Amino acid sequence: MRINVLLGLSVAAVLLAGCSSSNNTLSAAGEKVTFTDQQPGSECQLLGNLTGSQSNWLSGAGGEGSSLRGAANDLRNRAADMGGNVIYGATSPTQNFWSSFAPLDSKMSGQVYKCP
């Protein structure tokens, strides 16, 4: 009986450790995607809207800047997967009342364009 309990606790610890290291790293293709605050010209094609996210559950100790960076990296990686190279109008929702009590996911959204 004790062996089963210890085995269960060990598996749970390994799973939680895996969840806590969920930083979004920037892919090689994602590095080529840029953010802009100016509307892309008519030579650019709108591919759609995307949202990138960074899970902060058990990994929120890096601070708001770190989690927003992870969300931005996820957004850039997803834009590259879509074939885009420019993200226009990137925004992230402001923190709300609940974020003071629980490590909610950080999110960043924007319009993805493919520009020459």
Coordinates of C-alpha atoms in Angstrom, one line a residue:
M1 CA 0.0 0.0 0.0
R2 CA 2.8 2.4 0.9
I3 CA 4.6 1.6 -2.4
N4 CA 1.5 2.6 -4.4
V5 CA 1.1 5.9 -2.5
L6 CA 4.8 6.7 -3.0
L7 CA 4.6 5.7 -6.7
G8 CA 1.5 7.9 -7.1
L9 CA 3.2 10.9 -5.5
S10 CA 6.3 10.4 -7.6
V11 CA 4.3 10.4 -10.8
A12 CA 2.3 13.5 -9.7
A13 CA 5.6 15.3 -8.9
V14 CA 7.0 14.5 -12.3
L15 CA 3.9 15.6 -14.1
L16 CA 3.8 18.9 -12.2
A17 CA 7.4 19.5 -12.9
G18 CA 6.7 19.1 -16.6
C19 CA 3.9 21.6 -16.4
S20 CA 6.0 24.2 -14.7
S21 CA 8.5 24.4 -17.5
S22 CA 6.1 25.5 -20.2
N23 CA 8.0 28.5 -21.5
N24 CA 7.3 29.3 -25.1
T25 CA 10.6 29.5 -26.9
L26 CA 10.9 31.3 -30.2
S27 CA 11.3 29.1 -33.2
A28 CA 13.7 29.9 -36.1
A29 CA 10.7 30.8 -38.3
G30 CA 9.1 32.8 -35.5
E31 CA 12.3 34.9 -35.2
K32 CA 11.5 36.3 -38.7
V33 CA 8.1 37.6 -37.7
T34 CA 8.0 41.2 -36.7
F35 CA 5.5 43.4 -34.8
T36 CA 4.3 46.7 -36.2
D37 CA 2.0 49.4 -35.0
Q38 CA 1.4 50.8 -38.5
Q39 CA -1.2 49.3 -40.8
P40 CA 0.5 47.1 -43.4
G41 CA 0.1 48.4 -47.0
S42 CA -2.0 47.0 -49.8
E43 CA 0.9 44.8 -51.0
C44 CA 0.5 42.7 -47.8
Q45 CA -2.1 40.0 -47.5
L46 CA -4.2 39.6 -44.3
L47 CA -4.0 36.0 -43.2
G48 CA -6.2 36.3 -40.1
N49 CA -6.3 37.0 -36.4
L50 CA -4.3 34.9 -33.9
T51 CA -3.8 34.7 -30.1
G52 CA -0.7 33.5 -28.5
S53 CA -0.7 32.4 -24.9
Q54 CA 1.7 31.5 -22.0
S55 CA 0.4 29.3 -19.3
N56 CA 1.4 30.7 -15.9
W57 CA 0.1 27.9 -13.8
L58 CA 3.1 26.8 -11.6
S59 CA 5.4 28.9 -13.8
G60 CA 4.1 32.4 -13.0
A61 CA 7.1 33.2 -10.9
G62 CA 8.9 34.9 -13.8
G63 CA 6.8 38.0 -13.5
E64 CA 4.4 39.7 -15.9
G65 CA 7.1 40.6 -18.4
S66 CA 8.3 37.0 -18.7
S67 CA 4.8 35.7 -19.2
L68 CA 4.0 38.3 -21.8
R69 CA 7.2 37.5 -23.6
G70 CA 6.1 33.9 -23.7
A71 CA 2.8 34.9 -25.1
A72 CA 4.5 37.0 -27.8
N73 CA 6.8 34.2 -28.7
D74 CA 3.8 31.8 -29.1
L75 CA 2.0 34.4 -31.2
R76 CA 5.1 34.8 -33.5
N77 CA 5.5 31.1 -33.8
R78 CA 1.9 30.6 -34.8
A79 CA 2.1 33.5 -37.2
A80 CA 5.1 31.9 -38.9
D81 CA 3.2 28.5 -39.1
M82 CA 0.4 30.4 -40.9
G83 CA 2.9 31.8 -43.4
G84 CA 2.9 35.3 -42.0
N85 CA 5.8 37.6 -41.3
V86 CA 4.1 40.7 -39.8
I87 CA 1.8 41.1 -36.8
Y88 CA -0.2 44.3 -36.6
G89 CA -2.1 45.7 -33.7
A90 CA -0.8 43.3 -31.0
T91 CA -2.7 43.7 -27.7
S92 CA -2.8 41.9 -24.5
P93 CA -5.7 42.0 -22.1
T94 CA -5.0 43.9 -18.9
Q95 CA -4.9 42.0 -15.6
N96 CA -8.2 41.6 -13.8
F97 CA -9.3 41.1 -10.3
W98 CA -8.7 37.3 -10.4
S99 CA -5.1 37.5 -11.6
S100 CA -4.1 38.8 -8.1
F101 CA -5.1 35.5 -6.6
A102 CA -4.4 32.9 -9.4
P103 CA -1.7 32.7 -12.1
L104 CA -3.9 33.1 -15.1
D105 CA -2.6 32.6 -18.6
S106 CA -1.1 35.6 -20.4
K107 CA -2.4 36.2 -23.9
M108 CA -1.5 38.4 -26.8
S109 CA -3.5 38.9 -30.0
G110 CA -2.9 40.5 -33.3
Q111 CA -3.6 40.5 -37.1
V112 CA -1.2 38.3 -39.1
Y113 CA 0.0 39.6 -42.5
K114 CA 2.2 38.2 -45.2
C115 CA 4.2 41.0 -46.7
P116 CA 6.9 40.9 -49.5

